[in-house]
Short mmCIF file of C-alpha atoms in Angstrom, two decimals:
data_model
loop_
_atom_site.label_atom_id
_atom_site.label_comp_id
_atom_site.label_asym_id
_atom_site.label_seq_id
_atom_site.Cartn_x
_atom_site.Cartn_y
_atom_site.Cartn_z
CA MET A 13 -19.72 -33.88 152.46
CA THR A 14 -16.56 -35.50 151.19
CA GLU A 15 -15.72 -38.85 152.65
CA LEU A 16 -12.22 -39.43 154.00
CA ARG A 17 -10.84 -42.81 153.05
CA PRO A 18 -7.53 -44.23 154.33
CA VAL A 19 -5.30 -45.66 151.60
CA PHE A 20 -2.18 -47.71 152.23
CA TYR A 21 0.56 -48.24 149.67
CA VAL A 22 2.18 -51.46 150.81
CA SER A 23 5.32 -52.82 149.21
CA ASP A 24 8.21 -55.16 149.87
CA GLY A 25 10.37 -52.61 148.04
CA THR A 26 10.20 -48.81 147.98
CA GLY A 27 6.46 -48.61 147.28
CA ILE A 28 7.06 -46.19 144.42
CA THR A 29 5.26 -48.32 141.84
CA ALA A 30 2.26 -48.82 144.13
CA GLU A 31 2.03 -45.12 144.94
CA THR A 32 2.47 -44.04 141.32
CA ILE A 33 -0.35 -46.21 140.02
CA GLY A 34 -2.52 -45.66 143.09
CA HIS A 35 -2.22 -41.91 142.75
CA SER A 36 -3.08 -42.08 139.04
CA VAL A 37 -6.18 -44.16 139.71
CA LEU A 38 -7.44 -42.40 142.82
CA THR A 39 -7.28 -38.90 141.29
CA GLN A 40 -10.07 -40.18 139.00
CA PHE A 41 -12.38 -40.47 142.04
CA THR A 42 -13.13 -36.87 142.87
CA GLU A 43 -15.88 -37.32 145.48
CA THR A 44 -13.57 -38.91 148.04
CA ARG A 45 -10.61 -37.46 149.90
CA PHE A 46 -7.88 -40.03 150.46
CA GLU A 47 -5.52 -40.06 153.41
CA SER A 48 -2.55 -41.98 152.15
CA THR A 49 0.18 -43.81 154.00
CA ARG A 50 3.13 -45.53 152.37
CA ILE A 51 4.53 -48.61 154.11
CA SER A 52 7.75 -49.68 152.42
CA PHE A 53 9.99 -52.73 152.83
CA VAL A 54 7.28 -55.10 154.09
CA ASP A 55 9.43 -58.12 153.38
CA THR A 56 8.76 -60.42 156.36
CA LEU A 57 5.60 -61.93 157.82
CA GLU A 58 6.32 -59.98 161.00
CA ARG A 59 6.34 -56.67 159.10
CA ALA A 60 3.15 -57.85 157.35
CA SER A 61 1.33 -58.36 160.63
CA GLU A 62 2.46 -54.95 161.94
CA THR A 63 1.08 -53.54 158.69
CA VAL A 64 -2.23 -55.39 159.14
CA ALA A 65 -2.54 -53.85 162.63
CA ARG A 66 -1.94 -50.33 161.29
CA ILE A 67 -4.51 -50.78 158.53
CA ARG A 68 -7.13 -52.18 160.93
CA GLU A 69 -6.49 -49.31 163.34
CA ALA A 70 -7.03 -46.74 160.57
CA GLY A 71 -10.25 -48.48 159.53
CA ALA A 72 -11.55 -48.42 163.10
CA ARG A 73 -10.55 -44.78 163.59
CA HIS A 74 -12.28 -43.57 160.42
CA GLY A 75 -15.17 -46.01 160.61
CA VAL A 76 -14.64 -46.97 156.98
CA ARG A 77 -12.98 -49.80 155.08
CA PRO A 78 -9.39 -48.89 154.12
CA ILE A 79 -7.98 -49.44 150.64
CA VAL A 80 -4.68 -51.25 150.17
CA ILE A 81 -2.68 -50.84 146.98
CA ASN A 82 -0.33 -53.76 147.24
CA SER A 83 2.85 -54.34 145.28
CA CYS A 84 4.36 -57.11 147.40
CA VAL A 85 5.72 -59.79 145.11
CA ASP A 86 5.69 -62.61 147.69
CA PRO A 87 2.24 -64.30 147.67
CA GLU A 88 2.59 -65.30 151.35
CA ILE A 89 2.94 -61.66 152.35
CA SER A 90 0.05 -60.61 150.10
CA ALA A 91 -2.09 -63.35 151.67
CA ALA A 92 -1.22 -62.11 155.16
CA LEU A 93 -2.32 -58.57 154.25
CA VAL A 94 -5.83 -59.81 153.36
CA GLU A 95 -6.34 -60.20 157.13
CA SER A 96 -6.59 -56.41 157.34
CA GLY A 97 -10.12 -56.56 155.90
CA ALA A 98 -9.22 -53.75 153.49
CA LEU A 99 -10.17 -53.58 149.83
CA MET A 100 -7.06 -55.22 148.36
CA LEU A 101 -5.89 -53.97 144.98
CA ASP A 102 -2.89 -55.85 143.67
CA VAL A 103 -0.61 -53.90 141.36
CA PHE A 104 1.06 -56.83 139.63
CA ALA A 105 -1.58 -59.59 139.59
CA PRO A 106 -3.55 -58.40 136.53
CA PHE A 107 -0.39 -58.33 134.40
CA ILE A 108 1.30 -61.54 135.44
CA GLU A 109 -1.04 -64.16 134.01
CA PRO A 110 -1.39 -62.61 130.49
CA LEU A 111 2.37 -62.02 130.35
CA GLU A 112 3.22 -65.54 131.50
CA ARG A 113 0.95 -66.89 128.78
CA GLU A 114 2.26 -64.54 126.08
CA LEU A 115 5.93 -65.02 126.92
CA GLY A 116 5.68 -68.73 127.76
CA GLN A 117 7.59 -68.37 131.01
CA ILE A 118 6.96 -68.01 134.74
CA ARG A 119 7.87 -64.68 136.29
CA GLN A 120 10.73 -64.55 138.76
CA ARG A 121 9.81 -63.16 142.11
CA HIS A 122 12.60 -60.67 142.65
CA ILE A 123 11.49 -58.52 145.50
CA GLY A 124 11.74 -54.82 144.82
CA ARG A 125 13.56 -55.44 141.59
CA ALA A 126 12.20 -52.42 139.74
CA HIS A 127 13.65 -49.76 141.97
CA GLY A 128 16.57 -51.81 143.15
CA MET A 129 20.11 -51.27 142.00
CA VAL A 130 20.57 -52.15 138.37
CA ASP A 131 24.08 -52.26 136.97
CA PHE A 132 26.90 -49.91 137.82
CA GLU A 133 27.21 -48.64 134.26
CA ARG A 134 23.58 -47.57 134.19
CA TYR A 135 24.01 -46.03 137.63
CA HIS A 136 27.03 -44.05 136.38
CA ARG A 137 25.07 -42.66 133.46
CA ARG A 138 22.43 -41.45 135.86
CA ILE A 139 24.90 -39.82 138.26
CA ASP A 140 26.85 -38.27 135.39
CA ALA A 141 23.64 -36.72 134.06
CA ILE A 142 22.82 -35.27 137.50
CA ASN A 143 26.32 -33.82 137.81
CA PHE A 144 26.13 -32.41 134.30
CA THR A 145 22.83 -30.73 135.08
CA LEU A 146 24.10 -29.22 138.32
CA THR A 147 27.22 -27.81 136.66
CA HIS A 148 25.21 -26.52 133.67
CA ASP A 149 22.40 -25.01 135.71
CA ASP A 150 21.46 -21.39 135.23
CA GLY A 151 24.20 -20.60 132.74
CA GLN A 152 27.08 -21.61 135.07
CA SER A 153 28.87 -23.50 132.31
CA LEU A 154 28.07 -22.52 128.74
CA ASP A 155 29.77 -25.46 127.10
CA TYR A 156 26.85 -27.29 125.55
CA ALA A 157 28.83 -29.59 123.26
CA ASP A 158 27.83 -32.68 125.28
CA ALA A 159 24.32 -31.52 126.19
CA ASP A 160 21.29 -33.47 124.94
CA VAL A 161 19.03 -30.49 125.51
CA VAL A 162 19.39 -26.83 126.50
CA LEU A 163 16.30 -25.27 128.05
CA VAL A 164 16.10 -21.55 127.32
CA ALA A 165 13.88 -19.15 129.29
CA VAL A 166 13.73 -16.04 131.41
CA SER A 167 14.49 -16.42 135.11
CA ARG A 168 11.98 -18.52 137.15
CA ALA A 169 10.09 -20.06 134.26
CA GLY A 170 10.78 -23.66 135.37
CA LYS A 171 14.12 -24.53 133.79
CA THR A 172 15.97 -25.97 136.80
CA PRO A 173 13.35 -28.47 138.06
CA THR A 174 12.79 -29.72 134.51
CA CYS A 175 16.51 -30.26 133.93
CA ILE A 176 16.82 -32.10 137.22
CA TYR A 177 13.87 -34.32 136.33
CA LEU A 178 15.30 -35.11 132.89
CA ALA A 179 18.68 -36.03 134.37
CA LEU A 180 17.38 -38.04 137.32
CA HIS A 181 14.76 -40.05 135.45
CA TYR A 182 16.01 -40.26 131.89
CA GLY A 183 19.76 -39.78 132.26
CA VAL A 184 19.49 -36.84 129.87
CA LEU A 185 22.36 -34.34 129.83
CA ALA A 186 20.13 -31.33 130.39
CA ALA A 187 21.55 -27.81 130.56
CA ASN A 188 19.72 -24.54 130.88
CA TYR A 189 20.39 -21.01 129.77
CA PRO A 190 18.72 -18.02 131.44
CA LEU A 191 17.92 -15.23 129.02
CA THR A 192 19.48 -12.00 130.31
CA GLU A 193 18.16 -8.46 129.78
CA GLU A 194 20.87 -7.99 127.21
CA ASP A 195 19.85 -11.16 125.33
CA LEU A 196 16.27 -9.91 125.28
CA GLU A 197 17.17 -6.66 123.53
CA HIS A 198 17.53 -8.65 120.32
CA ASP A 199 15.00 -10.95 118.76
CA ARG A 200 17.69 -13.29 117.53
CA LEU A 201 19.29 -16.09 119.52
CA PRO A 202 22.25 -15.09 121.70
CA PRO A 203 25.36 -15.94 119.61
CA ARG A 204 26.60 -18.53 122.12
CA LEU A 205 23.40 -20.57 121.66
CA ARG A 206 23.45 -20.60 117.88
CA PRO A 207 25.72 -23.63 117.44
CA TYR A 208 23.29 -25.70 119.51
CA ARG A 209 20.06 -24.77 117.74
CA ASN A 210 18.86 -28.41 117.46
CA LYS A 211 19.12 -28.92 121.20
CA LEU A 212 17.21 -25.81 122.23
CA PHE A 213 13.77 -25.87 123.81
CA GLY A 214 12.10 -22.66 124.99
CA LEU A 215 9.95 -22.38 128.09
CA THR A 216 7.47 -19.60 128.47
CA ILE A 217 5.02 -18.66 131.23
CA ASP A 218 2.08 -16.38 131.88
CA PRO A 219 3.54 -13.02 133.05
CA ALA A 220 1.10 -12.73 135.97
CA ARG A 221 2.14 -16.16 137.20
CA LEU A 222 5.82 -15.29 136.75
CA GLN A 223 5.29 -12.12 138.75
CA GLN A 224 3.82 -14.20 141.59
CA ILE A 225 6.80 -16.60 141.60
CA ARG A 226 9.38 -13.81 141.48
CA GLN A 227 7.54 -11.85 144.15
CA GLU A 228 8.00 -14.77 146.57
CA ARG A 229 11.66 -14.88 145.76
CA ARG A 230 12.58 -11.19 145.78
CA PRO A 231 9.62 -9.25 147.13
CA ASN A 232 9.03 -5.80 145.65
CA SER A 233 12.09 -5.85 143.41
CA ARG A 234 12.07 -4.46 139.90
CA TYR A 235 12.69 -8.09 138.86
CA ALA A 236 9.31 -9.04 140.34
CA GLN A 237 7.30 -6.19 138.81
CA LEU A 238 4.49 -7.25 136.48
CA GLU A 239 5.78 -4.81 133.87
CA THR A 240 9.24 -6.43 133.91
CA CYS A 241 7.73 -9.91 133.64
CA ARG A 242 5.51 -8.86 130.73
CA ARG A 243 8.36 -7.29 128.82
CA GLU A 244 10.75 -10.22 129.34
CA VAL A 245 8.18 -12.88 128.44
CA ALA A 246 7.08 -11.00 125.30
CA ALA A 247 10.70 -10.57 124.17
CA ALA A 248 11.52 -14.24 124.82
CA GLU A 249 8.44 -15.43 122.94
CA ALA A 250 9.27 -13.16 119.99
CA MET A 251 12.77 -14.64 119.89
CA PHE A 252 11.49 -18.24 120.01
CA ARG A 253 9.06 -17.47 117.17
CA ALA A 254 11.63 -15.72 115.02
CA GLU A 255 14.12 -18.55 115.51
CA ARG A 256 11.52 -21.35 115.35
CA ILE A 257 12.55 -22.79 118.68
CA PRO A 258 9.97 -25.31 120.02
CA THR A 259 8.24 -23.78 123.02
CA LEU A 260 5.96 -24.79 125.87
CA SER A 261 4.12 -22.75 128.44
CA THR A 262 4.82 -23.96 131.97
CA THR A 263 1.96 -22.04 133.60
CA HIS A 264 -0.38 -25.01 134.02
CA THR A 265 2.14 -27.73 133.33
CA SER A 266 3.76 -30.07 135.85
CA ILE A 267 7.49 -30.80 135.86
CA GLU A 268 6.68 -34.30 134.58
CA GLU A 269 4.66 -32.96 131.65
CA ILE A 270 7.31 -30.43 130.66
CA ALA A 271 9.98 -33.14 130.76
CA SER A 272 7.84 -35.50 128.65
CA LYS A 273 7.09 -32.82 126.08
CA VAL A 274 10.78 -31.97 125.78
CA LEU A 275 11.67 -35.64 125.19
CA THR A 276 8.85 -36.10 122.67
CA THR A 277 9.56 -32.88 120.78
CA LEU A 278 13.33 -33.40 120.51
CA GLY A 279 12.85 -37.10 119.72
CA LEU A 280 14.91 -38.29 122.69
CA GLN A 281 13.97 -41.90 123.49
CA ARG A 282 15.39 -42.83 126.88
CA GLU A 283 14.39 -45.61 129.17
CA MET A 284 13.10 -44.31 132.46
CA PHE A 285 15.18 -44.78 135.61
CA MET B 31 18.93 -67.33 122.98
CA THR B 32 17.09 -64.44 124.51
CA GLU B 33 14.06 -63.24 122.64
CA LEU B 34 13.72 -59.52 121.90
CA ARG B 35 10.20 -58.23 122.44
CA PRO B 36 9.04 -54.71 121.57
CA VAL B 37 7.11 -52.97 124.34
CA PHE B 38 5.18 -49.75 123.95
CA TYR B 39 4.15 -47.52 126.83
CA VAL B 40 1.19 -45.62 125.43
CA SER B 41 -0.47 -42.80 127.31
CA ASP B 42 -2.67 -39.77 126.76
CA GLY B 43 -0.52 -38.06 129.40
CA THR B 44 3.19 -38.33 130.14
CA GLY B 45 3.29 -42.14 130.16
CA ILE B 46 5.14 -42.14 133.47
CA THR B 47 2.57 -44.34 135.24
CA ALA B 48 2.52 -46.85 132.38
CA GLU B 49 6.31 -47.03 132.23
CA THR B 50 6.69 -47.29 136.01
CA ILE B 51 4.36 -50.26 136.34
CA GLY B 52 5.49 -51.81 133.07
CA HIS B 53 9.09 -51.70 134.14
CA SER B 54 8.22 -53.22 137.54
CA VAL B 55 6.35 -56.08 135.92
CA LEU B 56 8.67 -56.78 133.02
CA THR B 57 11.81 -57.02 135.19
CA GLN B 58 10.17 -60.16 136.62
CA PHE B 59 10.46 -61.85 133.19
CA THR B 60 14.15 -62.54 132.92
CA GLU B 61 14.21 -64.75 129.80
CA THR B 62 13.13 -61.95 127.49
CA ARG B 63 14.88 -58.74 126.51
CA PHE B 64 12.45 -55.89 126.01
CA GLU B 65 12.96 -53.01 123.61
CA SER B 66 10.79 -50.29 125.03
CA THR B 67 9.32 -47.20 123.40
CA ARG B 68 7.29 -44.56 125.20
CA ILE B 69 4.58 -42.78 123.20
CA SER B 70 3.19 -39.90 125.25
CA PHE B 71 0.25 -37.54 124.70
CA VAL B 72 -1.81 -39.91 122.54
CA ASP B 73 -4.93 -37.84 123.06
CA THR B 74 -6.63 -37.88 119.66
CA LEU B 75 -7.81 -40.69 117.37
CA GLU B 76 -5.32 -39.44 114.80
CA ARG B 77 -2.42 -39.86 117.25
CA ALA B 78 -3.89 -43.29 118.11
CA SER B 79 -3.76 -44.46 114.51
CA GLU B 80 -0.17 -43.19 114.09
CA THR B 81 0.62 -45.19 117.22
CA VAL B 82 -1.07 -48.31 115.83
CA ALA B 83 1.08 -48.01 112.70
CA ARG B 84 4.29 -47.76 114.75
CA ILE B 85 3.34 -50.78 116.85
CA ARG B 86 2.44 -52.88 113.77
CA GLU B 87 5.70 -51.89 112.12
CA ALA B 88 7.72 -53.00 115.17
CA GLY B 89 5.83 -56.31 115.25
CA ALA B 90 6.57 -56.93 111.58
CA ARG B 91 10.23 -55.96 111.96
CA HIS B 92 10.84 -58.26 114.93
CA GLY B 93 8.49 -61.01 113.75
CA VAL B 94 6.89 -61.14 117.17
CA ARG B 95 3.75 -59.77 118.79
CA PRO B 96 4.43 -56.47 120.55
CA ILE B 97 3.24 -55.69 124.07
CA VAL B 98 1.35 -52.48 124.80
CA ILE B 99 1.13 -51.13 128.34
CA ASN B 100 -1.70 -48.68 127.97
CA SER B 101 -2.68 -45.90 130.36
CA CYS B 102 -5.02 -43.96 128.07
CA VAL B 103 -8.09 -42.97 130.04
CA ASP B 104 -10.38 -42.44 127.03
CA PRO B 105 -12.01 -45.80 126.08
CA GLU B 106 -12.30 -44.74 122.41
CA ILE B 107 -8.55 -44.32 122.19
CA SER B 108 -7.91 -47.60 124.01
CA ALA B 109 -10.29 -49.35 121.58
CA ALA B 110 -8.42 -47.87 118.62
CA LEU B 111 -5.12 -49.22 119.96
CA VAL B 112 -6.46 -52.79 119.93
CA GLU B 113 -6.14 -52.59 116.11
CA SER B 114 -2.39 -52.90 116.58
CA GLY B 115 -2.77 -56.63 117.28
CA ALA B 116 -0.47 -56.28 120.29
CA LEU B 117 -0.97 -57.89 123.68
CA MET B 118 -2.88 -55.05 125.37
CA LEU B 119 -2.30 -54.56 129.08
CA ASP B 120 -4.41 -51.80 130.54
CA VAL B 121 -2.94 -50.05 133.57
CA PHE B 122 -6.16 -48.64 135.00
CA ALA B 123 -8.85 -51.18 134.04
CA PRO B 124 -8.22 -53.71 136.85
CA PHE B 125 -8.60 -51.00 139.50
CA ILE B 126 -11.58 -49.07 138.22
CA GLU B 127 -14.39 -51.57 138.70
CA PRO B 128 -13.53 -52.59 142.30
CA LEU B 129 -13.03 -48.94 143.26
CA GLU B 130 -16.27 -47.80 141.64
CA ARG B 131 -18.08 -50.49 143.60
CA GLU B 132 -16.28 -49.77 146.89
CA LEU B 133 -16.63 -45.99 146.68
CA GLY B 134 -20.11 -45.98 145.12
CA GLN B 135 -19.17 -43.51 142.41
CA ILE B 136 -18.12 -43.45 138.77
CA ARG B 137 -14.56 -42.37 138.06
CA GLN B 138 -14.01 -39.10 136.23
CA ARG B 139 -12.01 -39.40 133.05
CA HIS B 140 -9.50 -36.62 133.51
CA ILE B 141 -6.84 -37.28 130.97
CA GLY B 142 -3.33 -37.25 132.36
CA ARG B 143 -4.57 -36.03 135.71
CA ALA B 144 -1.93 -37.79 137.80
CA HIS B 145 1.09 -36.02 136.41
CA GLY B 146 -0.74 -32.89 135.41
CA MET B 147 -0.46 -29.61 137.28
CA VAL B 148 -2.00 -29.85 140.70
CA ASP B 149 -2.43 -26.66 142.71
CA PHE B 150 0.01 -23.78 142.85
CA GLU B 151 0.58 -24.18 146.58
CA ARG B 152 1.66 -27.77 146.18
CA TYR B 153 3.82 -26.76 143.23
CA HIS B 154 5.51 -24.09 145.35
CA ARG B 155 6.34 -26.59 148.07
CA ARG B 156 8.00 -28.76 145.49
CA ILE B 157 10.01 -25.94 143.95
CA ASP B 158 10.99 -24.59 147.37
CA ALA B 159 12.29 -28.02 148.33
CA ILE B 160 14.37 -28.23 145.14
CA ASN B 161 15.82 -24.76 145.77
CA PHE B 162 16.54 -25.65 149.39
CA THR B 163 18.38 -28.78 148.33
CA LEU B 164 20.45 -26.97 145.72
CA THR B 165 21.50 -24.24 148.18
CA HIS B 166 22.21 -26.81 150.92
CA ASP B 167 24.11 -29.24 148.71
CA ASP B 168 27.57 -30.34 149.67
CA GLY B 169 27.87 -28.12 152.73
CA GLN B 170 27.28 -24.83 150.83
CA SER B 171 24.88 -23.55 153.47
CA LEU B 172 25.19 -25.05 156.93
CA ASP B 173 21.98 -23.60 158.30
CA TYR B 174 19.92 -26.72 158.91
CA ALA B 175 17.20 -25.13 161.07
CA ASP B 176 14.56 -25.67 158.35
CA ALA B 177 15.92 -28.97 157.04
CA ASP B 178 13.81 -32.12 157.31
CA VAL B 179 16.86 -34.31 156.88
CA VAL B 180 20.63 -33.87 156.68
CA LEU B 181 22.50 -36.65 154.90
CA VAL B 182 26.02 -37.08 156.24
CA ALA B 183 28.77 -38.95 154.38
CA VAL B 184 32.21 -38.80 152.87
CA SER B 185 32.53 -37.33 149.39
CA ARG B 186 30.86 -39.37 146.56
CA ALA B 187 28.83 -41.73 148.69
CA GLY B 188 25.49 -40.76 147.10
CA LYS B 189 24.31 -37.73 149.08
CA THR B 190 23.44 -35.32 146.25
CA PRO B 191 21.26 -37.60 144.08
CA THR B 192 19.37 -38.79 147.16
CA CYS B 193 18.70 -35.22 148.33
CA ILE B 194 17.50 -34.25 144.86
CA TYR B 195 15.19 -37.26 144.75
CA LEU B 196 13.76 -36.48 148.19
CA ALA B 197 13.10 -32.85 147.24
CA LEU B 198 11.69 -33.53 143.77
CA HIS B 199 9.40 -36.41 144.70
CA TYR B 200 8.51 -35.85 148.32
CA GLY B 201 8.99 -32.10 148.78
CA VAL B 202 11.45 -32.89 151.58
CA LEU B 203 13.87 -30.14 152.62
CA ALA B 204 16.95 -32.31 152.23
CA ALA B 205 20.41 -30.98 153.00
CA ASN B 206 23.70 -32.79 152.95
CA TYR B 207 26.95 -32.44 154.80
CA PRO B 208 30.23 -33.82 153.42
CA LEU B 209 32.53 -35.14 156.13
CA THR B 210 35.91 -33.45 155.78
CA GLU B 211 39.27 -34.93 156.69
CA GLU B 212 39.25 -32.76 159.79
CA ASP B 213 35.80 -34.05 160.82
CA LEU B 214 37.05 -37.59 160.41
CA GLU B 215 39.90 -37.13 162.89
CA HIS B 216 37.34 -37.32 165.69
CA ASP B 217 34.81 -40.04 166.27
CA ARG B 218 32.24 -37.56 167.53
CA LEU B 219 29.87 -35.54 165.39
CA PRO B 220 31.22 -32.26 164.03
CA PRO B 221 29.98 -29.57 166.48
CA ARG B 222 27.85 -27.83 163.83
CA LEU B 223 25.82 -31.00 163.26
CA ARG B 224 25.08 -31.66 166.92
CA PRO B 225 22.00 -29.42 167.21
CA TYR B 226 20.38 -31.37 164.36
CA ARG B 227 21.01 -34.88 165.63
CA ASN B 228 17.40 -36.04 164.98
CA LYS B 229 17.60 -35.06 161.33
CA LEU B 230 20.85 -36.83 160.58
CA PHE B 231 21.14 -39.91 158.39
CA GLY B 232 24.51 -41.42 157.53
CA LEU B 233 25.41 -42.96 154.19
CA THR B 234 28.24 -45.40 153.87
CA ILE B 235 29.72 -47.31 150.94
CA ASP B 236 32.09 -50.12 150.17
CA PRO B 237 35.60 -48.56 149.93
CA ALA B 238 36.44 -50.42 146.71
CA ARG B 239 33.31 -49.07 145.08
CA LEU B 240 34.04 -45.57 146.38
CA GLN B 241 37.52 -45.80 144.94
CA GLN B 242 36.03 -46.66 141.53
CA ILE B 243 33.66 -43.67 141.64
CA ARG B 244 36.35 -41.23 142.78
CA GLN B 245 38.78 -42.58 140.20
CA GLU B 246 36.35 -41.62 137.41
CA ARG B 247 36.05 -38.17 138.88
CA ARG B 248 39.66 -37.37 139.72
CA PRO B 249 41.87 -40.05 138.20
CA ASN B 250 44.99 -41.00 140.17
CA SER B 251 44.49 -38.40 142.89
CA ARG B 252 45.18 -39.09 146.56
CA TYR B 253 41.43 -38.59 146.97
CA ALA B 254 40.80 -41.62 144.74
CA GLN B 255 43.32 -43.95 146.37
CA LEU B 256 41.89 -47.11 147.89
CA GLU B 257 43.78 -46.39 151.10
CA THR B 258 42.15 -42.94 151.42
CA CYS B 259 38.70 -44.41 150.72
CA ARG B 260 39.21 -47.16 153.32
CA ARG B 261 40.36 -44.75 155.99
CA GLU B 262 37.56 -42.24 155.38
CA VAL B 263 34.80 -44.87 155.28
CA ALA B 264 36.08 -46.58 158.45
CA ALA B 265 36.25 -43.24 160.30
CA ALA B 266 32.75 -42.22 159.15
CA GLU B 267 31.27 -45.58 160.16
CA ALA B 268 32.94 -45.36 163.58
CA MET B 269 31.43 -41.91 164.06
CA PHE B 270 27.93 -43.06 163.03
CA ARG B 271 28.18 -45.99 165.46
CA ALA B 272 29.48 -43.91 168.35
CA GLU B 273 26.76 -41.31 167.82
CA ARG B 274 24.01 -43.83 166.98
CA ILE B 275 23.21 -42.16 163.68
CA PRO B 276 21.02 -44.37 161.43
CA THR B 277 23.08 -45.55 158.50
CA LEU B 278 22.66 -47.23 155.14
CA SER B 279 25.17 -48.61 152.68
CA THR B 280 24.64 -47.23 149.19
CA THR B 281 26.86 -49.78 147.44
CA HIS B 282 24.05 -51.92 146.04
CA THR B 283 21.20 -49.52 146.66
CA SER B 284 19.38 -47.39 144.09
CA ILE B 285 18.62 -43.72 144.66
CA GLU B 286 14.94 -44.65 145.09
CA GLU B 287 15.74 -47.21 147.78
CA ILE B 288 18.01 -44.87 149.72
CA ALA B 289 15.34 -42.15 149.61
CA SER B 290 12.64 -44.59 150.81
CA LYS B 291 14.82 -45.89 153.65
CA VAL B 292 15.55 -42.32 154.79
CA LEU B 293 11.84 -41.46 154.84
CA THR B 294 10.93 -44.68 156.64
CA THR B 295 13.74 -44.43 159.20
CA LEU B 296 13.14 -40.78 160.08
CA GLY B 297 9.36 -41.29 160.07
CA LEU B 298 8.73 -38.68 157.36
CA GLN B 299 5.35 -39.37 155.75
CA ARG B 300 5.06 -37.31 152.58
CA GLU B 301 2.75 -37.78 149.66
CA MET B 302 4.66 -38.49 146.48
CA PHE B 303 4.78 -35.84 143.75
#
């Protein structure tokens, strides 16, 4: 029987850092199911005591001690949360003391600084990248002169979500080009892609999986037939091989992993937003 | 004089967890500038020793001890990285022992589990949300029956990036409706939004900031005039007040913060992707 354990991500900011690390750690404990609740913007003692009440209530309801992953920067608020009786795991504490010693300075307690507004210039770069990606999605604009990367693949292989991720989190000007039936008749790159060879990254996918995805989108179309998927994927892979385009299969790969592989392979070092 | 300190985010997966927490912690140390490098997919001892060489080289170049924020799950790889001489900060270590004790089990070392592929059903929900957002962006489709949230604002107030964030990270069906000049002549909700009142969230923005953003987009247009921005923002705010639509100013707010506030305000609890 799998135990159900309530987990609370508590933060005086968005809670994104707490949930990111908490999720990474908890997926390593496979014998427990976790019921997670994010409580953001706990930035007053009043909000802290409401939070304590919610945590206690969950503990009583499940008859088990809750876990709190806490990223509140204010020590008074963190102290108040201890009243919940939960197992308290502090996201920042283990890093602060070694860093203060190494850097010879005391950290500044800027609440929610990490996912707060940075500077307008940085914000503009991010928004510009998102706009670029939306206007260069699915072959809408084929002007790739400014693009950092052009993802190339058959329809429904994962291009759009990856481009959006790259733009939103790395400010990368990410375009994508859908290989058409006509493109796939040749095993050379479509002429319009040739000038951008160094920016190209091919995505491929297991044909059975592609069939499943297309079937949800356009049930019982020729587009969704397994035979069509097989033929298109084989032709795309042959083209990538012949042209030595770096390639990744998206079948068992998350959006985050595809994005990371693209950055690593093309040598794009960008600070994460 | 601000010191420049090299920081490496080293991971056997994407490195997203390491960079997220590292960024949150390091922004609290304001007297140092950090030059950060992400090294993903360090999943062999060979990759580990390449990484050690890069870290040593950066330390020698800057004449200062580098910092490594390490999220490698394999202890052999973590041990190899110690050879770099850097200050080693381990992302998972502080959490593992208390959790093993609390849960009475040993963690499983699944490399890169957190941002790896989860199940296909969960993946579909994510992709469906992204597709929904793209087809319901900027008033393209006005069918909000399935929407979880409809962001309402004047043009360029931050609707699109927020919707994309909500879809990509929380699987939220996020639509957005741009208030037109005609809408703004009345201080009541546009009739087509009325059936969805409980899903509405208004964004507002400082008119001077809006003017700046519009000016970059369409220089010297009527659209970008300060007077136009002032009038539109005032009319939108009056409408939100009259209709008691929850509202947030995006002027000094990051995409992450807007998304979190929307989720919190509308009571949408979604596990983060």
